[in-house]
Amino acid sequence: MPQQEDVKLRLWKALEREVADCTRCPLHAERKQTVFGAGDLRAKLVFVGEGPGAEEDAQGIPFVGRAGKLLTDVLSAVHISRDQVYITNIVKCRPPGNRNPQTEEMLACERYLYAQLALINPRIIVTLGNVPTQWLLKTNEGITRIRGKWFEWKGIEVMPMFHPSYLLRNQSNKKGSPKYLTWQDIQEIRRKWDSLES
Ligand code: URA
C-alpha cells in the first residue's frame, strides 16, 4: 500500500534524525557520528550487533570493518546480499575502545532499536554475540549454549549467532568450531527465509 509505505518512510526519517541528534547517554560525547543502520526497510531478516566500532563510527555505516566484511561473506555464502537485509546495533554510538555497551547505554538506546523493528516488522532477527542476544531475549545464557536455536520475541523468530569478531579470533574450520557452527546456523537461517512466503 503506497500510502502506508509513505507514512513508514516519514516515520523512519524522523527516527533517523532523532538518533542523529541523540544525547541520551554519555556515548554521544565521543562519537564522530551515529550509526543508525543500513539495508532494506522491508527486509524479512534483521541482524542486530553490539555497537559501532572505529570504522563504523568513521563511515556512519554498521559492520563495515573486518567483522563486517566477514558478516557480508557469511551472508553471501547463502546467496543473501547486504541490501536484502537490515543491519543495525543495540547502541548507535561507538563505545570507547570498543568495550561492550553498558546497561545504562543500552537502556537509553533500546527505544531506537525497538522503533526500527516495529517499522521494519521483520520475520527473523539474528542477534550477533552475547550482548544483543542477552539484551533482546532477557537471558543470562551464553552465546555458546544458545546459538543456533530459535527463540521468539514479540512474534518474531530470533536466532542467536556468534559475533563475527569472535569468528575472526577463532579461525579453525574444524567440526564443532565457531566457524563450523556458524555455517550450520546461517544455512538454517536461509532455510527459514526460504520457508517464508513473501
Ligand atoms: N561490531 C558490531 O557489533 N557492530 C558493528 O557495527 C561493527 C562491529
PDB file of C-alpha atoms and ligand atoms in Angstrom:
ATOM      1  CA  MET A   1       0.000   0.000   0.000  1.00  0.00           C
ATOM      2  CA  PRO A   2       1.775   3.123  -1.238  1.00  0.00           C
ATOM      3  CA  GLN A   3       0.237   5.439   1.408  1.00  0.00           C
ATOM      4  CA  GLN A   4       1.334   3.212   4.279  1.00  0.00           C
ATOM      5  CA  GLU A   5       4.823   2.996   2.802  1.00  0.00           C
ATOM      6  CA  ASP A   6       4.894   6.772   2.646  1.00  0.00           C
ATOM      7  CA  VAL A   7       3.960   7.124   6.333  1.00  0.00           C
ATOM      8  CA  LYS A   8       6.524   4.494   7.238  1.00  0.00           C
ATOM      9  CA  LEU A   9       9.244   6.331   5.349  1.00  0.00           C
ATOM     10  CA  ARG A  10       8.386   9.618   7.047  1.00  0.00           C
ATOM     11  CA  LEU A  11       8.444   7.984  10.488  1.00  0.00           C
ATOM     12  CA  TRP A  12      11.713   6.312   9.580  1.00  0.00           C
ATOM     13  CA  LYS A  13      13.320   9.605   8.536  1.00  0.00           C
ATOM     14  CA  ALA A  14      12.084  11.272  11.744  1.00  0.00           C
ATOM     15  CA  LEU A  15      13.580   8.449  13.803  1.00  0.00           C
ATOM     16  CA  GLU A  16      16.861   8.716  11.933  1.00  0.00           C
ATOM     17  CA  ARG A  17      17.009  12.462  12.654  1.00  0.00           C
ATOM     18  CA  GLU A  18      16.214  11.883  16.321  1.00  0.00           C
ATOM     19  CA  VAL A  19      19.029   9.360  16.607  1.00  0.00           C
ATOM     20  CA  ALA A  20      21.470  11.680  14.799  1.00  0.00           C
ATOM     21  CA  ASP A  21      20.829  14.352  17.452  1.00  0.00           C
ATOM     22  CA  CYS A  22      20.632  11.990  20.432  1.00  0.00           C
ATOM     23  CA  THR A  23      22.372  12.921  23.689  1.00  0.00           C
ATOM     24  CA  ARG A  24      20.525  10.462  25.928  1.00  0.00           C
ATOM     25  CA  CYS A  25      23.708   8.770  27.168  1.00  0.00           C
ATOM     26  CA  PRO A  26      27.388   9.710  27.532  1.00  0.00           C
ATOM     27  CA  LEU A  27      28.384   7.824  24.359  1.00  0.00           C
ATOM     28  CA  HIS A  28      27.291  10.820  22.300  1.00  0.00           C
ATOM     29  CA  ALA A  29      30.237  12.861  23.558  1.00  0.00           C
ATOM     30  CA  GLU A  30      32.913  10.868  21.759  1.00  0.00           C
ATOM     31  CA  ARG A  31      31.160   9.774  18.610  1.00  0.00           C
ATOM     32  CA  LYS A  32      32.078  11.082  15.178  1.00  0.00           C
ATOM     33  CA  GLN A  33      28.531  10.278  14.128  1.00  0.00           C
ATOM     34  CA  THR A  34      25.685   7.945  14.981  1.00  0.00           C
ATOM     35  CA  VAL A  35      25.388   4.648  13.139  1.00  0.00           C
ATOM     36  CA  PHE A  36      21.675   4.159  12.585  1.00  0.00           C
ATOM     37  CA  GLY A  37      21.659   1.042  10.402  1.00  0.00           C
ATOM     38  CA  ALA A  38      21.729   0.021   6.760  1.00  0.00           C
ATOM     39  CA  GLY A  39      19.713  -2.086   4.363  1.00  0.00           C
ATOM     40  CA  ASP A  40      16.160  -2.717   3.226  1.00  0.00           C
ATOM     41  CA  LEU A  41      13.336  -1.226   5.306  1.00  0.00           C
ATOM     42  CA  ARG A  42      11.121  -4.074   4.083  1.00  0.00           C
ATOM     43  CA  ALA A  43      13.643  -6.775   4.964  1.00  0.00           C
ATOM     44  CA  LYS A  44      12.400 -10.110   6.293  1.00  0.00           C
ATOM     45  CA  LEU A  45      15.688 -10.546   8.102  1.00  0.00           C
ATOM     46  CA  VAL A  46      17.358  -8.125  10.535  1.00  0.00           C
ATOM     47  CA  PHE A  47      20.811  -8.513  12.082  1.00  0.00           C
ATOM     48  CA  VAL A  48      21.475  -6.870  15.429  1.00  0.00           C
ATOM     49  CA  GLY A  49      25.056  -6.329  16.578  1.00  0.00           C
ATOM     50  CA  GLU A  50      26.538  -4.731  19.664  1.00  0.00           C
ATOM     51  CA  GLY A  51      27.603  -1.255  18.720  1.00  0.00           C
ATOM     52  CA  PRO A  52      29.705   0.566  16.124  1.00  0.00           C
ATOM     53  CA  GLY A  53      33.474   0.164  16.100  1.00  0.00           C
ATOM     54  CA  ALA A  54      36.052   2.691  14.874  1.00  0.00           C
ATOM     55  CA  GLU A  55      35.417   2.088  11.169  1.00  0.00           C
ATOM     56  CA  GLU A  56      31.642   2.237  11.588  1.00  0.00           C
ATOM     57  CA  ASP A  57      31.960   5.464  13.632  1.00  0.00           C
ATOM     58  CA  ALA A  58      34.066   6.953  10.823  1.00  0.00           C
ATOM     59  CA  GLN A  59      31.732   5.887   7.999  1.00  0.00           C
ATOM     60  CA  GLY A  60      28.332   6.004   9.729  1.00  0.00           C
ATOM     61  CA  ILE A  61      27.516   2.504   8.417  1.00  0.00           C
ATOM     62  CA  PRO A  62      27.259  -0.662  10.552  1.00  0.00           C
ATOM     63  CA  PHE A  63      29.553  -3.639  10.068  1.00  0.00           C
ATOM     64  CA  VAL A  64      31.993  -2.174   7.571  1.00  0.00           C
ATOM     65  CA  GLY A  65      35.206  -3.101   9.411  1.00  0.00           C
ATOM     66  CA  ARG A  66      36.860  -6.545   9.419  1.00  0.00           C
ATOM     67  CA  ALA A  67      33.990  -8.156  11.317  1.00  0.00           C
ATOM     68  CA  GLY A  68      31.545  -6.547   8.918  1.00  0.00           C
ATOM     69  CA  LYS A  69      33.340  -7.922   5.888  1.00  0.00           C
ATOM     70  CA  LEU A  70      33.132 -11.366   7.428  1.00  0.00           C
ATOM     71  CA  LEU A  71      29.415 -10.897   8.082  1.00  0.00           C
ATOM     72  CA  THR A  72      28.979  -9.935   4.415  1.00  0.00           C
ATOM     73  CA  ASP A  73      30.858 -13.104   3.406  1.00  0.00           C
ATOM     74  CA  VAL A  74      28.744 -15.297   5.702  1.00  0.00           C
ATOM     75  CA  LEU A  75      25.618 -13.862   4.093  1.00  0.00           C
ATOM     76  CA  SER A  76      26.869 -14.243   0.553  1.00  0.00           C
ATOM     77  CA  ALA A  77      27.765 -17.884   1.263  1.00  0.00           C
ATOM     78  CA  VAL A  78      23.996 -18.476   1.373  1.00  0.00           C
ATOM     79  CA  HIS A  79      23.334 -16.062  -1.507  1.00  0.00           C
ATOM     80  CA  ILE A  80      21.962 -13.220   0.562  1.00  0.00           C
ATOM     81  CA  SER A  81      23.275  -9.717  -0.073  1.00  0.00           C
ATOM     82  CA  ARG A  82      23.520  -6.940   2.490  1.00  0.00           C
ATOM     83  CA  ASP A  83      20.892  -4.888   0.706  1.00  0.00           C
ATOM     84  CA  GLN A  84      18.311  -7.679   1.078  1.00  0.00           C
ATOM     85  CA  VAL A  85      18.529  -7.495   4.890  1.00  0.00           C
ATOM     86  CA  TYR A  86      18.684  -4.752   7.510  1.00  0.00           C
ATOM     87  CA  ILE A  87      21.739  -4.454   9.755  1.00  0.00           C
ATOM     88  CA  THR A  88      21.891  -2.419  12.943  1.00  0.00           C
ATOM     89  CA  ASN A  89      23.173  -2.453  16.517  1.00  0.00           C
ATOM     90  CA  ILE A  90      21.840  -2.264  20.066  1.00  0.00           C
ATOM     91  CA  VAL A  91      23.632   1.070  20.583  1.00  0.00           C
ATOM     92  CA  LYS A  92      24.003   3.603  17.807  1.00  0.00           C
ATOM     93  CA  CYS A  93      27.175   5.308  19.091  1.00  0.00           C
ATOM     94  CA  ARG A  94      30.633   3.799  19.398  1.00  0.00           C
ATOM     95  CA  PRO A  95      31.580   2.653  22.899  1.00  0.00           C
ATOM     96  CA  PRO A  96      35.121   3.996  23.507  1.00  0.00           C
ATOM     97  CA  GLY A  97      37.914   1.495  22.898  1.00  0.00           C
ATOM     98  CA  ASN A  98      35.344  -0.947  21.520  1.00  0.00           C
ATOM     99  CA  ARG A  99      34.272  -2.000  25.015  1.00  0.00           C
ATOM    100  CA  ASN A 100      30.874  -3.615  25.447  1.00  0.00           C
ATOM    101  CA  PRO A 101      28.000  -1.162  25.766  1.00  0.00           C
ATOM    102  CA  GLN A 102      26.927  -0.676  29.379  1.00  0.00           C
ATOM    103  CA  THR A 103      23.441  -1.330  30.716  1.00  0.00           C
ATOM    104  CA  GLU A 104      22.563   2.383  31.010  1.00  0.00           C
ATOM    105  CA  GLU A 105      23.703   2.972  27.436  1.00  0.00           C
ATOM    106  CA  MET A 106      21.595   0.104  26.113  1.00  0.00           C
ATOM    107  CA  LEU A 107      18.646   1.283  28.198  1.00  0.00           C
ATOM    108  CA  ALA A 108      18.971   4.765  26.738  1.00  0.00           C
ATOM    109  CA  CYS A 109      19.239   3.442  23.182  1.00  0.00           C
ATOM    110  CA  GLU A 110      16.901   0.426  23.064  1.00  0.00           C
ATOM    111  CA  ARG A 111      13.897   2.565  22.123  1.00  0.00           C
ATOM    112  CA  TYR A 112      15.546   3.260  18.769  1.00  0.00           C
ATOM    113  CA  LEU A 113      16.109  -0.414  18.009  1.00  0.00           C
ATOM    114  CA  TYR A 114      12.563  -1.266  19.052  1.00  0.00           C
ATOM    115  CA  ALA A 115      11.171   1.526  16.856  1.00  0.00           C
ATOM    116  CA  GLN A 116      13.272   0.282  13.935  1.00  0.00           C
ATOM    117  CA  LEU A 117      11.999  -3.262  14.446  1.00  0.00           C
ATOM    118  CA  ALA A 118       8.394  -2.059  14.736  1.00  0.00           C
ATOM    119  CA  LEU A 119       8.693  -0.184  11.429  1.00  0.00           C
ATOM    120  CA  ILE A 120      10.530  -2.912   9.532  1.00  0.00           C
ATOM    121  CA  ASN A 121       8.431  -5.696  11.078  1.00  0.00           C
ATOM    122  CA  PRO A 122      10.846  -8.472  10.026  1.00  0.00           C
ATOM    123  CA  ARG A 123      10.081 -12.184  10.208  1.00  0.00           C
ATOM    124  CA  ILE A 124      13.535 -13.137  11.500  1.00  0.00           C
ATOM    125  CA  ILE A 125      16.001 -11.389  13.816  1.00  0.00           C
ATOM    126  CA  VAL A 126      19.573 -12.643  14.148  1.00  0.00           C
ATOM    127  CA  THR A 127      21.405 -11.410  17.235  1.00  0.00           C
ATOM    128  CA  LEU A 128      25.186 -11.382  16.919  1.00  0.00           C
ATOM    129  CA  GLY A 129      27.068 -12.438  20.050  1.00  0.00           C
ATOM    130  CA  ASN A 130      26.262 -12.293  23.744  1.00  0.00           C
ATOM    131  CA  VAL A 131      25.393  -8.641  24.146  1.00  0.00           C
ATOM    132  CA  PRO A 132      22.421  -8.209  21.785  1.00  0.00           C
ATOM    133  CA  THR A 133      21.260 -11.788  22.408  1.00  0.00           C
ATOM    134  CA  GLN A 134      21.078 -11.395  26.170  1.00  0.00           C
ATOM    135  CA  TRP A 135      19.560  -7.930  25.873  1.00  0.00           C
ATOM    136  CA  LEU A 136      16.796  -8.813  23.447  1.00  0.00           C
ATOM    137  CA  LEU A 137      15.930 -12.217  24.882  1.00  0.00           C
ATOM    138  CA  LYS A 138      16.405 -11.150  28.512  1.00  0.00           C
ATOM    139  CA  THR A 139      18.541 -14.169  29.276  1.00  0.00           C
ATOM    140  CA  ASN A 140      21.859 -14.819  31.004  1.00  0.00           C
ATOM    141  CA  GLU A 141      22.620 -17.831  28.835  1.00  0.00           C
ATOM    142  CA  GLY A 142      25.919 -17.587  26.985  1.00  0.00           C
ATOM    143  CA  ILE A 143      26.029 -17.491  23.197  1.00  0.00           C
ATOM    144  CA  THR A 144      27.820 -20.862  23.007  1.00  0.00           C
ATOM    145  CA  ARG A 145      24.813 -22.545  24.588  1.00  0.00           C
ATOM    146  CA  ILE A 146      22.024 -20.770  22.761  1.00  0.00           C
ATOM    147  CA  ARG A 147      23.380 -20.044  19.287  1.00  0.00           C
ATOM    148  CA  GLY A 148      21.650 -21.917  16.522  1.00  0.00           C
ATOM    149  CA  LYS A 149      18.353 -22.235  18.393  1.00  0.00           C
ATOM    150  CA  TRP A 150      15.113 -20.460  17.564  1.00  0.00           C
ATOM    151  CA  PHE A 151      13.514 -18.150  20.098  1.00  0.00           C
ATOM    152  CA  GLU A 152      10.581 -15.806  19.846  1.00  0.00           C
ATOM    153  CA  TRP A 153      10.436 -12.088  20.506  1.00  0.00           C
ATOM    154  CA  LYS A 154       7.129 -10.270  20.024  1.00  0.00           C
ATOM    155  CA  GLY A 155       6.034 -12.849  17.472  1.00  0.00           C
ATOM    156  CA  ILE A 156       9.311 -12.661  15.526  1.00  0.00           C
ATOM    157  CA  GLU A 157      11.659 -15.642  15.232  1.00  0.00           C
ATOM    158  CA  VAL A 158      15.057 -14.933  16.753  1.00  0.00           C
ATOM    159  CA  MET A 159      18.265 -16.886  16.168  1.00  0.00           C
ATOM    160  CA  PRO A 160      21.426 -16.010  18.116  1.00  0.00           C
ATOM    161  CA  MET A 161      24.649 -16.457  16.154  1.00  0.00           C
ATOM    162  CA  PHE A 162      28.304 -15.951  17.073  1.00  0.00           C
ATOM    163  CA  HIS A 163      29.546 -12.382  16.583  1.00  0.00           C
ATOM    164  CA  PRO A 164      31.817 -12.187  13.509  1.00  0.00           C
ATOM    165  CA  SER A 165      34.617 -10.656  15.655  1.00  0.00           C
ATOM    166  CA  TYR A 166      34.611 -13.879  17.632  1.00  0.00           C
ATOM    167  CA  LEU A 167      34.998 -15.830  14.401  1.00  0.00           C
ATOM    168  CA  LEU A 168      37.967 -13.648  13.459  1.00  0.00           C
ATOM    169  CA  ARG A 169      39.633 -14.644  16.724  1.00  0.00           C
ATOM    170  CA  ASN A 170      38.805 -18.340  16.176  1.00  0.00           C
ATOM    171  CA  GLN A 171      39.887 -19.233  12.677  1.00  0.00           C
ATOM    172  CA  SER A 172      39.556 -23.031  12.809  1.00  0.00           C
ATOM    173  CA  ASN A 173      37.049 -24.636  10.419  1.00  0.00           C
ATOM    174  CA  LYS A 174      37.096 -27.966  12.239  1.00  0.00           C
ATOM    175  CA  LYS A 175      33.850 -29.720  13.092  1.00  0.00           C
ATOM    176  CA  GLY A 176      32.408 -28.096  16.230  1.00  0.00           C
ATOM    177  CA  SER A 177      34.469 -24.896  15.858  1.00  0.00           C
ATOM    178  CA  PRO A 178      32.666 -21.498  15.983  1.00  0.00           C
ATOM    179  CA  LYS A 179      33.096 -21.108  12.197  1.00  0.00           C
ATOM    180  CA  TYR A 180      31.724 -24.573  11.532  1.00  0.00           C
ATOM    181  CA  LEU A 181      28.742 -23.908  13.806  1.00  0.00           C
ATOM    182  CA  THR A 182      28.096 -20.529  12.181  1.00  0.00           C
ATOM    183  CA  TRP A 183      27.964 -22.226   8.794  1.00  0.00           C
ATOM    184  CA  GLN A 184      25.256 -24.537  10.217  1.00  0.00           C
ATOM    185  CA  ASP A 185      23.405 -21.541  11.663  1.00  0.00           C
ATOM    186  CA  ILE A 186      23.405 -19.425   8.522  1.00  0.00           C
ATOM    187  CA  GLN A 187      22.152 -22.385   6.488  1.00  0.00           C
ATOM    188  CA  GLU A 188      19.311 -22.856   8.984  1.00  0.00           C
ATOM    189  CA  ILE A 189      18.514 -19.126   8.701  1.00  0.00           C
ATOM    190  CA  ARG A 190      18.497 -19.466   4.919  1.00  0.00           C
ATOM    191  CA  ARG A 191      16.086 -22.435   5.201  1.00  0.00           C
ATOM    192  CA  LYS A 192      13.764 -20.372   7.407  1.00  0.00           C
ATOM    193  CA  TRP A 193      13.993 -17.437   4.955  1.00  0.00           C
ATOM    194  CA  ASP A 194      13.087 -19.792   2.083  1.00  0.00           C
ATOM    195  CA  SER A 195      10.105 -21.129   4.010  1.00  0.00           C
ATOM    196  CA  LEU A 196       8.555 -17.673   4.429  1.00  0.00           C
ATOM    197  CA  GLU A 197       6.023 -16.650   1.892  1.00  0.00           C
ATOM    198  CA  SER A 198       6.836 -13.162   0.595  1.00  0.00           C
TER     199      SER A 198
HETATM  200  N1  URA B   1      30.577  -4.875  15.645  1.00  0.00           N
HETATM  201  C1  URA B   1      29.282  -4.627  15.940  1.00  0.00           C
HETATM  202  O1  URA B   1      28.705  -5.221  16.852  1.00  0.00           O
HETATM  203  N2  URA B   1      28.642  -3.746  15.211  1.00  0.00           N
HETATM  204  C2  URA B   1      29.192  -3.078  14.194  1.00  0.00           C
HETATM  205  O2  URA B   1      28.508  -2.278  13.553  1.00  0.00           O
HETATM  206  C3  URA B   1      30.542  -3.373  13.903  1.00  0.00           C
HETATM  207  C4  URA B   1      31.207  -4.257  14.632  1.00  0.00           C
END
